Coordinates of C-alpha atoms in Angstrom, one line a residue:
M29 CA -49.3 6.1 -25.2
P30 CA -49.9 9.8 -26.1
M31 CA -47.5 12.2 -24.1
N32 CA -48.9 14.5 -21.4
D33 CA -48.5 18.2 -21.5
T34 CA -45.4 18.2 -19.0
A35 CA -43.5 15.7 -21.2
L36 CA -44.5 17.4 -24.3
S37 CA -43.4 20.8 -23.0
F38 CA -40.1 18.9 -21.7
L39 CA -39.5 17.6 -25.2
K40 CA -40.3 20.6 -27.2
Q41 CA -37.5 22.6 -25.2
L42 CA -34.9 19.9 -25.7
H43 CA -32.6 19.9 -28.6
P44 CA -32.8 18.8 -31.4
Y45 CA -36.5 18.3 -30.8
D46 CA -36.8 22.0 -30.6
A47 CA -35.5 22.6 -34.2
L48 CA -38.3 20.2 -35.6
P49 CA -41.1 21.8 -37.7
D50 CA -44.6 21.6 -35.9
R51 CA -45.7 19.0 -38.3
A52 CA -42.8 16.7 -37.5
F53 CA -43.1 17.5 -33.9
H54 CA -46.7 16.7 -33.9
A55 CA -45.9 13.2 -35.0
L56 CA -44.3 12.5 -31.7
W57 CA -47.8 13.1 -30.1
N58 CA -49.2 10.0 -31.4
D59 CA -46.2 7.7 -31.6
V60 CA -44.1 8.4 -28.5
M61 CA -44.5 5.9 -25.7
F62 CA -43.7 6.3 -21.9
R63 CA -41.5 3.7 -19.8
T64 CA -41.0 3.8 -16.1
Y65 CA -38.3 1.7 -14.5
P66 CA -37.7 1.3 -10.7
A67 CA -34.0 1.6 -9.3
G68 CA -31.8 -1.1 -10.5
A69 CA -34.1 -2.4 -13.4
K70 CA -32.8 -3.3 -16.7
I71 CA -33.8 -1.2 -19.8
Y72 CA -32.3 -3.5 -22.2
D73 CA -29.2 -5.6 -22.5
L74 CA -26.5 -6.1 -25.1
G75 CA -27.7 -7.9 -28.3
E76 CA -31.4 -7.3 -27.5
E77 CA -33.6 -5.6 -30.0
L78 CA -34.1 -1.7 -29.0
D79 CA -37.6 -0.4 -28.7
G80 CA -36.4 2.9 -29.7
L81 CA -34.5 5.9 -28.9
Y82 CA -34.8 6.6 -25.0
V83 CA -35.0 10.2 -23.4
I84 CA -34.6 10.5 -19.8
E85 CA -37.4 12.7 -18.5
S86 CA -36.5 11.9 -15.0
G87 CA -34.1 9.8 -13.0
Q88 CA -30.6 8.5 -14.1
V89 CA -29.5 5.7 -16.2
T90 CA -26.1 3.7 -16.3
V91 CA -24.9 2.4 -19.7
R92 CA -22.3 -0.3 -19.7
D93 CA -20.0 -1.9 -22.7
E94 CA -19.7 -5.5 -23.6
N95 CA -17.3 -6.0 -20.5
G96 CA -19.8 -4.8 -18.0
H97 CA -17.6 -1.5 -17.6
I98 CA -19.5 1.7 -16.8
I99 CA -19.1 3.9 -20.0
S100 CA -21.7 6.8 -19.1
Q101 CA -24.1 7.8 -16.5
L102 CA -27.0 9.8 -17.8
Q103 CA -29.6 12.1 -16.4
R104 CA -32.4 14.1 -17.2
K105 CA -32.4 15.4 -20.9
N106 CA -29.9 12.8 -21.8
S107 CA -30.6 10.4 -24.7
F108 CA -29.5 6.9 -25.3
A109 CA -29.5 3.7 -27.5
E110 CA -29.1 5.8 -30.8
R111 CA -25.8 4.1 -31.8
G112 CA -27.7 0.7 -31.6
L113 CA -30.5 2.1 -33.6
M114 CA -28.0 3.2 -36.2
K115 CA -26.5 -0.1 -36.4
G116 CA -29.6 -2.3 -37.3
G117 CA -31.6 -1.8 -34.1
I118 CA -29.7 -4.0 -32.0
A119 CA -28.4 -2.8 -28.6
V120 CA -24.5 -2.5 -28.5
T121 CA -24.4 -1.7 -24.9
S122 CA -26.6 -2.5 -21.9
A123 CA -28.6 0.0 -19.8
Y124 CA -30.0 0.0 -16.3
A125 CA -32.1 2.4 -14.2
Q126 CA -29.7 4.0 -11.7
D127 CA -32.7 5.3 -9.5
D128 CA -36.5 5.5 -10.3
C129 CA -36.7 6.6 -14.0
R130 CA -39.4 7.8 -16.4
L131 CA -38.4 7.6 -19.9
I132 CA -39.6 8.8 -23.4
C133 CA -39.1 6.2 -26.0
I134 CA -39.3 7.1 -29.6
P135 CA -39.9 4.1 -32.0
P136 CA -37.1 3.1 -34.2
T137 CA -39.1 3.9 -37.6
L138 CA -39.9 7.4 -36.2
F139 CA -36.4 7.9 -35.1
H140 CA -35.1 6.9 -38.6
K141 CA -37.6 9.0 -40.4
L142 CA -36.5 12.2 -38.2
R143 CA -33.1 11.5 -39.1
A144 CA -33.7 11.2 -42.9
D145 CA -35.9 14.1 -43.1
H146 CA -34.5 16.6 -40.7
E147 CA -31.0 18.0 -41.0
P148 CA -30.8 19.3 -37.3
F149 CA -31.9 16.0 -35.9
R150 CA -29.5 14.0 -38.3
R151 CA -26.7 16.3 -37.6
F152 CA -27.2 16.0 -33.9
F153 CA -26.8 12.3 -33.5
D154 CA -24.3 12.0 -36.3
R155 CA -22.1 14.4 -34.6
K156 CA -22.8 12.8 -31.3
H157 CA -21.2 9.6 -32.4
S158 CA -18.3 10.9 -34.6
T159 CA -16.8 13.1 -32.0
K160 CA -13.5 12.2 -30.3
A161 CA -15.4 12.4 -26.9
H162 CA -17.1 9.2 -27.9
D163 CA -14.4 7.3 -28.9
A164 CA -12.3 8.5 -25.9
L165 CA -15.0 6.5 -23.8
G166 CA -13.3 3.4 -24.9
K167 CA -9.7 2.4 -24.6
F168 CA -7.1 4.8 -26.1
D169 CA -5.4 3.4 -29.2
L170 CA -1.9 2.6 -27.7
T171 CA -0.6 1.5 -30.9
R172 CA -1.1 4.9 -32.6
A173 CA 0.0 7.2 -29.5
H174 CA 3.2 9.0 -29.9
V175 CA 6.1 8.1 -27.9
A176 CA 6.2 11.5 -26.5
T177 CA 3.0 11.2 -24.9
L178 CA 4.0 7.7 -23.3
M179 CA 7.5 8.3 -22.1
V180 CA 8.8 9.7 -18.8
A181 CA 10.9 12.9 -19.7
D182 CA 14.3 13.6 -18.0
P183 CA 14.7 10.0 -16.6
V184 CA 17.2 9.5 -13.6
T185 CA 20.6 8.8 -14.7
C186 CA 24.0 7.7 -13.4
A187 CA 27.6 7.6 -14.4
P188 CA 29.1 4.1 -15.3
S189 CA 31.6 4.7 -12.5
M190 CA 28.9 4.9 -9.8
T191 CA 29.1 1.7 -7.4
I192 CA 26.4 -0.8 -7.8
Q193 CA 25.6 0.0 -4.0
A194 CA 25.1 3.6 -4.6
A195 CA 23.0 3.0 -7.7
A196 CA 20.8 0.4 -5.8
Q197 CA 20.4 3.2 -3.2
K198 CA 19.5 5.7 -5.8
M199 CA 17.1 3.4 -7.2
R200 CA 15.4 2.8 -3.9
D201 CA 15.2 6.5 -3.0
E202 CA 13.8 7.5 -6.3
R203 CA 11.4 4.5 -6.4
I204 CA 12.2 3.4 -9.9
S205 CA 13.2 0.2 -11.5
C206 CA 16.0 1.3 -13.7
L207 CA 18.9 3.9 -14.2
C208 CA 20.0 5.2 -17.6
V209 CA 23.8 5.1 -17.6
V210 CA 25.2 8.3 -19.3
E211 CA 28.8 9.6 -20.1
K212 CA 29.5 12.8 -21.5
K213 CA 25.7 13.4 -21.9
K214 CA 25.8 10.3 -24.2
L215 CA 23.6 7.1 -23.3
V216 CA 26.0 4.4 -22.8
G217 CA 23.9 1.6 -21.0
I218 CA 21.0 1.0 -19.0
L219 CA 21.0 -0.7 -15.3
T220 CA 17.8 -2.3 -14.3
V221 CA 16.8 -4.1 -10.8
R222 CA 17.1 -7.5 -12.6
D223 CA 20.6 -6.7 -13.4
L224 CA 21.3 -6.1 -9.6
S225 CA 19.6 -9.1 -8.6
G226 CA 20.6 -11.7 -11.4
K227 CA 24.4 -10.2 -11.9
A228 CA 25.6 -8.5 -8.9
L229 CA 23.8 -10.2 -6.0
A230 CA 23.7 -13.8 -7.6
Q231 CA 27.2 -13.6 -8.4
G232 CA 28.2 -12.0 -5.0
L233 CA 30.0 -9.0 -6.5
A234 CA 31.4 -6.5 -4.2
H235 CA 29.5 -3.3 -3.0
D236 CA 31.9 -1.0 -4.8
T237 CA 31.8 -2.8 -8.4
P238 CA 31.2 0.1 -11.0
V239 CA 28.0 0.1 -12.6
R240 CA 29.7 -0.5 -16.2
E241 CA 30.6 -4.1 -15.2
I242 CA 26.8 -5.4 -15.0
M243 CA 24.8 -2.8 -17.0
T244 CA 23.5 -3.6 -20.5
P245 CA 25.8 -1.7 -22.7
D246 CA 24.4 0.3 -25.9
P247 CA 20.5 -0.5 -25.3
R248 CA 18.1 -0.5 -28.0
V249 CA 16.5 2.9 -28.1
L250 CA 13.5 4.8 -30.2
S251 CA 13.2 8.5 -31.1
P252 CA 10.4 10.7 -29.7
S253 CA 8.7 10.4 -33.1
A254 CA 8.0 6.7 -32.8
I255 CA 4.7 5.5 -32.1
G256 CA 3.0 2.9 -29.4
S257 CA 3.4 0.1 -31.7
D258 CA 7.0 0.5 -32.1
V259 CA 7.4 0.3 -28.3
L260 CA 5.2 -2.6 -28.2
H261 CA 6.8 -4.6 -31.1
M262 CA 10.5 -3.6 -29.7
M263 CA 9.6 -4.7 -26.1
M264 CA 8.1 -8.0 -27.2
E265 CA 10.6 -9.0 -29.7
Y266 CA 13.5 -8.5 -27.4
R267 CA 11.7 -9.1 -24.0
L268 CA 12.6 -5.5 -22.9
G269 CA 11.0 -3.9 -19.8
H270 CA 12.5 -0.4 -20.2
L271 CA 13.1 1.4 -23.5
P272 CA 15.2 4.7 -23.5
I273 CA 14.1 7.4 -25.9
V274 CA 16.9 9.2 -27.4
E275 CA 16.8 12.2 -30.0
A276 CA 19.9 13.6 -31.8
G277 CA 22.1 11.3 -29.6
K278 CA 20.6 12.8 -26.2
L279 CA 18.5 11.0 -23.8
V280 CA 15.3 12.6 -23.6
G281 CA 13.1 10.0 -21.9
I282 CA 12.2 6.3 -21.1
V283 CA 9.0 4.3 -21.6
T284 CA 8.5 1.4 -19.1
Q285 CA 6.0 -1.6 -19.1
T286 CA 4.3 0.4 -16.2
D287 CA 3.9 3.7 -18.5
L288 CA 2.1 1.4 -21.1
T289 CA -0.2 -0.2 -18.4
R290 CA -0.9 3.3 -17.0
F291 CA -1.6 4.6 -20.4
Q292 CA -4.2 1.8 -21.3
A293 CA -5.7 2.5 -17.7
S294 CA -6.3 6.1 -18.7
N295 CA -9.9 6.2 -20.0
T296 CA -12.9 7.6 -18.3
A297 CA -14.8 4.4 -18.2
G298 CA -12.4 2.8 -16.2
F299 CA -12.4 5.8 -13.8
V300 CA -16.1 5.7 -13.4
A301 CA -16.2 2.1 -12.7
D302 CA -13.7 2.3 -10.3
A303 CA -15.1 5.1 -8.6
A304 CA -18.5 3.6 -8.6
R305 CA -17.2 0.3 -6.9
A306 CA -15.2 2.3 -4.2
E307 CA -16.0 1.3 -0.7
T308 CA -14.0 3.8 1.1
T309 CA -12.9 7.5 0.8
Q310 CA -9.4 6.0 0.5
D311 CA -10.6 4.1 -2.4
L312 CA -12.0 7.2 -4.2
A313 CA -8.8 9.0 -3.5
A314 CA -6.9 6.3 -5.3
V315 CA -8.9 6.9 -8.3
T316 CA -8.9 10.6 -8.2
E317 CA -5.0 10.8 -7.7
R318 CA -5.0 9.3 -11.4
I319 CA -6.6 12.1 -13.0
P320 CA -3.7 14.2 -13.7
N321 CA -2.2 11.5 -15.9
L322 CA -5.9 11.3 -17.5
L323 CA -5.6 14.8 -18.4
V324 CA -2.2 14.4 -20.1
Q325 CA -3.7 11.5 -22.2
L326 CA -6.7 13.2 -23.3
V327 CA -4.9 16.3 -24.3
A328 CA -2.4 14.2 -26.0
A329 CA -5.2 12.1 -28.0
G330 CA -6.2 15.5 -29.5
N331 CA -9.6 15.9 -27.5
R332 CA -11.0 19.4 -27.5
H333 CA -11.0 21.3 -24.2
D334 CA -14.7 21.1 -23.6
V335 CA -14.5 17.1 -24.2
V336 CA -11.6 16.9 -21.7
T337 CA -13.2 18.9 -19.1
R338 CA -16.6 17.2 -19.3
M339 CA -14.7 13.8 -18.7
I340 CA -12.8 14.9 -15.8
T341 CA -16.1 16.6 -14.5
D342 CA -18.0 13.3 -15.0
I343 CA -15.5 11.5 -12.7
A344 CA -16.1 14.1 -9.9
D345 CA -19.9 13.6 -10.3
V346 CA -19.4 9.8 -9.8
V347 CA -17.2 10.4 -6.7
T348 CA -19.6 12.8 -5.3
R349 CA -22.5 10.3 -5.8
R350 CA -20.5 7.4 -4.4
L351 CA -19.6 9.7 -1.2
L352 CA -23.4 10.6 -0.9
A353 CA -24.2 6.7 -0.9
Q354 CA -21.6 6.2 1.5
A355 CA -22.9 8.9 3.8
E356 CA -26.2 7.1 3.8
E357 CA -24.6 3.9 4.8
K358 CA -22.8 5.7 7.7
F359 CA -25.6 8.0 8.9
G360 CA -28.7 5.8 7.7
P361 CA -31.2 6.7 4.9
A362 CA -31.9 10.4 4.6
P363 CA -35.1 11.4 6.6
A364 CA -36.2 13.7 3.8
R365 CA -35.8 14.2 0.3
Y366 CA -32.7 16.1 -0.7
V367 CA -30.7 17.1 -3.9
W368 CA -26.9 17.8 -3.6
L369 CA -25.8 20.4 -6.2
A370 CA -22.5 21.7 -7.5
C371 CA -21.6 25.2 -8.6
G372 CA -18.7 26.6 -10.1
S373 CA -16.5 24.5 -12.7
Q374 CA -18.0 21.2 -11.5
G375 CA -21.6 22.6 -11.9
R376 CA -20.7 24.0 -15.4
Q377 CA -18.9 20.6 -16.3
E378 CA -15.6 22.5 -16.9
Q379 CA -13.4 20.9 -14.3
T380 CA -9.5 21.0 -15.4
G381 CA -6.4 19.7 -13.4
V382 CA -7.0 22.4 -10.7
S383 CA -10.5 22.4 -8.8
D384 CA -12.0 23.1 -5.5
Q385 CA -15.4 22.0 -4.3
D386 CA -18.5 24.3 -4.6
N387 CA -21.6 22.8 -3.7
C388 CA -24.9 23.0 -1.6
L389 CA -27.8 21.1 -0.5
I390 CA -31.5 21.7 -1.1
L391 CA -33.9 20.0 1.1
E392 CA -37.6 19.3 0.9
D393 CA -39.9 21.8 2.6
D394 CA -41.8 20.6 6.1
I395 CA -38.6 19.4 7.5
D396 CA -38.4 19.4 11.3
E397 CA -35.1 20.1 13.3
R398 CA -34.3 16.5 13.9
M399 CA -34.4 15.9 10.0
L400 CA -32.4 19.1 9.5
A401 CA -29.7 17.8 12.0
Y402 CA -29.2 14.8 10.1
F403 CA -27.8 16.5 7.0
E404 CA -25.1 18.4 9.2
P405 CA -22.6 15.4 9.5
F406 CA -23.9 14.1 6.4
A407 CA -22.8 17.0 4.2
Q408 CA -19.4 17.3 6.4
F409 CA -18.8 13.6 5.6
V410 CA -19.2 14.4 1.6
S411 CA -17.1 17.5 1.9
D412 CA -14.3 15.9 3.8
G413 CA -14.4 13.0 1.2
L414 CA -14.2 15.4 -1.6
N415 CA -11.3 17.3 -0.1
A416 CA -9.4 14.0 0.4
C417 CA -9.9 13.1 -3.2
G418 CA -8.3 16.4 -4.3
Y419 CA -11.3 18.6 -4.5
V420 CA -10.2 21.1 -1.9
Y421 CA -12.5 22.9 0.4
C422 CA -13.9 26.1 -0.9
P423 CA -12.2 29.1 0.4
G424 CA -15.1 31.1 0.3
N425 CA -17.0 28.5 2.3
M426 CA -19.5 28.0 -0.6
M427 CA -20.1 24.5 0.7
A428 CA -23.0 22.2 2.0
T429 CA -21.1 22.3 5.3
N430 CA -22.3 26.0 5.8
P431 CA -25.7 25.9 7.3
R432 CA -26.6 28.9 4.9
W433 CA -26.2 26.6 1.7
R434 CA -28.0 23.8 3.5
Q435 CA -31.7 24.8 3.4
P436 CA -35.1 23.9 2.4
V437 CA -36.1 24.5 -1.0
S438 CA -38.6 27.4 -0.1
V439 CA -35.7 29.2 1.7
W440 CA -33.6 28.8 -1.7
H441 CA -36.6 30.5 -3.2
D442 CA -36.4 33.4 -0.9
Y443 CA -32.4 33.6 -1.5
F444 CA -33.1 34.2 -5.3
R445 CA -36.0 36.5 -5.0
H446 CA -34.0 38.7 -2.7
W447 CA -31.0 38.6 -4.6
I448 CA -32.9 39.4 -7.7
K449 CA -34.8 42.1 -6.1
S450 CA -32.0 43.7 -4.2
P451 CA -28.8 43.2 -6.4
G452 CA -26.0 44.7 -4.1
K453 CA -22.6 43.4 -4.5
E454 CA -23.0 40.3 -2.3
A455 CA -26.3 39.5 -4.2
Q456 CA -24.2 39.8 -7.4
M457 CA -21.5 37.4 -6.4
L458 CA -23.6 34.9 -5.0
A459 CA -26.1 34.8 -7.9
S460 CA -23.0 34.5 -10.3
V461 CA -22.1 31.3 -8.4
M462 CA -25.6 30.0 -7.8
F463 CA -26.7 30.5 -11.6
D464 CA -24.3 27.7 -12.3
L465 CA -26.0 25.0 -10.2
R466 CA -26.2 21.7 -11.4
P467 CA -27.9 18.7 -9.5
I468 CA -25.5 15.8 -9.0
G469 CA -27.2 13.2 -6.6
G470 CA -30.6 13.0 -4.7
D471 CA -34.1 14.2 -6.0
F472 CA -33.6 16.2 -8.8
S473 CA -37.3 17.4 -8.9
L474 CA -36.4 19.6 -6.0
F475 CA -34.4 21.8 -8.1
D476 CA -36.4 21.8 -11.4
G477 CA -39.0 24.5 -10.2
L478 CA -36.3 26.5 -8.6
Q479 CA -34.2 26.6 -11.8
A480 CA -37.0 27.6 -14.3
K481 CA -38.8 30.2 -11.9
T482 CA -35.4 31.8 -11.2
L483 CA -34.4 32.1 -14.7
K484 CA -37.7 33.6 -15.5
A485 CA -37.7 36.2 -12.8
A486 CA -34.0 37.1 -13.6
S487 CA -34.2 37.5 -17.1
A488 CA -37.4 39.7 -16.7
N489 CA -35.6 42.3 -14.3
S490 CA -33.7 44.7 -16.2
I491 CA -32.1 46.3 -13.2
F492 CA -30.9 42.9 -11.8
T493 CA -29.4 41.9 -15.2
A494 CA -27.7 45.3 -15.6
H495 CA -26.0 45.0 -12.2
M496 CA -25.1 41.5 -13.2
A497 CA -23.5 42.8 -16.3
T498 CA -21.6 45.3 -14.3
N499 CA -20.1 42.2 -12.1
A500 CA -19.5 40.3 -15.3
L501 CA -16.9 42.9 -16.4
T502 CA -14.9 42.9 -13.4
H503 CA -12.5 40.4 -15.0
A504 CA -10.3 42.2 -17.6
T505 CA -8.4 40.5 -20.4
P506 CA -4.6 40.7 -20.3
L507 CA -4.1 43.1 -23.1
G508 CA -1.2 45.2 -22.9
M509 CA 0.3 48.3 -24.9
L510 CA 2.0 47.8 -28.1
K511 CA -0.3 44.7 -29.2
G512 CA 1.4 42.6 -26.3
L513 CA 0.0 40.3 -23.5
A514 CA -0.2 42.0 -20.0
T515 CA 1.6 39.7 -17.6
I516 CA 1.4 39.7 -13.8
R517 CA 4.1 42.2 -12.6
S518 CA 5.2 40.9 -9.2
G519 CA 4.9 38.1 -6.8
E520 CA 5.0 34.4 -7.3
H521 CA 3.6 34.4 -10.7
R522 CA 5.6 37.3 -12.0
N523 CA 5.9 37.3 -15.9
T524 CA 2.5 35.0 -16.5
V525 CA -1.0 35.3 -17.5
D526 CA -3.6 33.9 -15.2
M527 CA -5.4 31.9 -17.8
K528 CA -8.2 31.5 -15.5
L529 CA -9.2 34.7 -13.9
S530 CA -8.1 36.9 -17.2
G531 CA -8.8 34.2 -19.7
V532 CA -11.7 31.7 -19.1
V533 CA -13.8 33.6 -16.4
P534 CA -14.5 36.6 -18.5
V535 CA -16.2 34.2 -21.1
V536 CA -17.9 32.3 -18.4
D537 CA -19.3 35.7 -17.0
L538 CA -20.2 36.5 -20.6
G539 CA -22.2 33.2 -21.0
R540 CA -23.9 33.4 -17.8
M541 CA -25.2 36.9 -18.7
Y542 CA -26.5 35.8 -22.2
A543 CA -28.1 32.7 -20.2
L544 CA -29.7 35.5 -18.0
Q545 CA -30.7 37.9 -20.9
G546 CA -32.3 34.9 -23.1
N547 CA -33.8 32.8 -20.3
L548 CA -31.5 30.1 -21.5
E549 CA -31.3 26.8 -19.6
P550 CA -27.9 25.4 -20.3
V551 CA -25.1 25.8 -17.6
N552 CA -22.0 24.7 -19.5
T553 CA -20.3 27.9 -20.8
R554 CA -19.8 26.6 -24.5
A555 CA -23.5 25.5 -24.5
R556 CA -24.6 28.8 -23.1
L557 CA -22.8 30.6 -26.1
Q558 CA -24.2 28.3 -28.7
A559 CA -27.8 28.8 -27.0
A560 CA -27.3 32.6 -27.2
I561 CA -26.2 32.3 -31.0
A562 CA -29.3 30.4 -31.7
G563 CA -31.5 32.5 -29.6
E564 CA -30.3 35.6 -31.2
V565 CA -29.3 37.0 -27.9
I566 CA -26.1 37.8 -29.8
S567 CA -25.4 37.9 -33.5
K568 CA -24.0 35.0 -35.2
S569 CA -20.8 36.7 -36.2
G570 CA -20.2 37.8 -32.8
G571 CA -21.1 34.7 -31.2
R572 CA -19.1 32.5 -33.5
D573 CA -16.0 34.8 -32.9
L574 CA -16.4 34.5 -29.2
L575 CA -16.7 30.6 -29.5
D576 CA -13.4 30.5 -31.5
A577 CA -11.7 32.8 -28.9
Y578 CA -13.1 30.8 -25.9
D579 CA -11.9 27.6 -27.5
L580 CA -8.3 29.0 -28.1
V581 CA -8.1 30.4 -24.4
A582 CA -9.4 27.1 -22.9
Q583 CA -7.5 24.8 -25.1
T584 CA -4.2 26.9 -24.2
R585 CA -4.9 26.6 -20.6
L586 CA -5.3 22.9 -20.7
D587 CA -2.2 22.6 -22.9
H588 CA -0.3 24.3 -20.2
Q589 CA -1.6 22.2 -17.4
A590 CA -0.9 19.1 -19.2
R591 CA 3.0 20.2 -19.9
Q592 CA 3.3 20.9 -16.3
I593 CA 2.0 17.4 -15.4
K594 CA 4.3 15.8 -17.6
R595 CA 7.0 17.8 -16.1
G596 CA 6.2 16.4 -12.7
K597 CA 4.6 19.7 -11.4
A598 CA 1.2 20.5 -9.9
P599 CA -0.7 22.1 -12.6
D600 CA -1.9 25.7 -12.3
N601 CA -3.4 28.4 -14.4
F602 CA -0.3 30.9 -14.6
L603 CA 1.0 30.6 -18.2
P604 CA 4.3 32.4 -19.1
P605 CA 3.9 33.9 -22.6
A606 CA 7.5 32.8 -23.3
D607 CA 6.3 29.3 -23.3
L608 CA 4.4 30.1 -26.5
S609 CA 5.7 30.7 -30.2
D610 CA 5.2 34.1 -31.7
F611 CA 2.5 32.6 -33.7
E612 CA 0.6 31.2 -30.5
R613 CA 0.9 34.6 -28.9
S614 CA -0.3 36.3 -31.7
H615 CA -3.5 34.3 -31.9
L616 CA -4.1 34.3 -28.2
R617 CA -4.0 38.0 -28.2
D618 CA -6.4 38.1 -31.0
A619 CA -8.9 35.7 -28.8
F620 CA -8.6 38.2 -25.9
V621 CA -9.4 41.2 -28.1
V622 CA -12.6 39.3 -29.4
I623 CA -13.5 38.8 -25.6
K624 CA -12.8 42.3 -24.8
T625 CA -14.8 43.5 -27.8
M626 CA -17.9 41.3 -26.6
Q627 CA -17.5 42.8 -23.0
S628 CA -17.6 46.2 -24.4
A629 CA -20.8 45.4 -26.4
L630 CA -22.5 44.1 -23.2
M631 CA -21.4 47.1 -21.1
Q632 CA -23.1 49.3 -24.0
G633 CA -26.4 47.0 -23.9
R634 CA -26.3 45.9 -27.3
G635 CA -24.9 42.2 -27.4
V636 CA -22.9 42.9 -30.8
L637 CA -26.4 42.9 -32.6
G638 CA -25.9 46.1 -33.8

């Protein structure tokens, strides 16, 4: 079935199809097929012969592995089934329509021809399935993980002279199943709950019996350089439930069977599956409270910052959609079409271990007061649920619970039209937030026209883009005198660098400006920078330098948060430069110099093309 003009335009603007020569793209005109599926319908099952590569024109698709676990939830512009096509044309997953879907299907022979003949097409799909992001969708390889990423650092200890009653009370209070027994900073034994029950209680020992009488002396240990397989083998061979980690004779950590279980459970597919099945807000909160541990494991596995933040954001998206479904179960089906959108870091798919909520609702036009009233408690329910799940209320009240951000689509058109026409300070601030909108649940078509029309109007208005550029330069990089890093001078975060406001946000602002200048659709910051380079909004050399600088700053921020979580602290964005080596500080400063250079180029209106 030949493509209609809408589908043709849609596909022609989508990478990697936009990189195909006209002749190659014209081949799609005759060979591509349309497929429509109602909500819940099977698209293909594991082991079936595939009809081709699927591209989602509208709707959402759920992909499951051989165990039925959700490994991805795809939406408009995403493609799927290519992995099966590259492995003999047989499906290696199953796919179902999450809601009503319209798909473009590229036959296998055409898919393989495009891969063989066109480097951008081949590079796109080969890279998509060679990244650590794809590997991380499955279970982490526990056998290759370093012990340092598995262990609990600074375990609770006791002296061998402590009474068994005091030891039992300490375990109870700390909610742990063992104590490491230390004398003169040296590990001399280990005491477990089993020792207390099997030796002390079973033998009727006095409460004041010293721990040394029932502990396991000189326990087996491993060093931090060991790997997960060493832990597994030693635990299985000697039937151990607890394994101390010792370095240079000093106790530095402990690995328990619980730690191994937690590590194996730390994969995004498991999170998505658990969230999708959650019946209550409490169930969802139980899922999201595991996210800090997930962040640590993803960083420890060597995943790049944009992979980690994308995976964490995917969980937030599923949680949001589940809350939307729960809201409709509670208040009844929505009386009008709506689309729930996220802005801020969730909108850009850049959530880390510290995230509040920024969201809004776009409703269909011709909605009456009764219909409008339905969405007030609806929005409150979802926002309250997000807050309970750790996505705290937006301090600026940029949420769908605010009537201003819960309006029909025509009002939203008016909002953006006014901001672009009269770019005052508030308009600049609001536009900065709203240009990062991304639909999460509901009818995405309500947003499509708004996004395209607004981008076109904004990019064409030089006065508006000039004001937005000024607003984008309000966040300075932390560069001090004498080639050093400028730290916060007073207050709670004294002697630290704010890696969000002074590090990541300046690049987020630059990426947004490039998107406005070039009428670019991506919302994710890294994708915006790549699109700006491809579209020659900025020079290749300047753009590549900025990409590298952003990667370093964002990765350093994420590494900092992972270290805090491992130490049992709540993650934040305030990095003490003293935590970094001289080498790391030097490269971080170089990254900030690149960012400042690109800010200066934006201010001069030349985008580093000169």
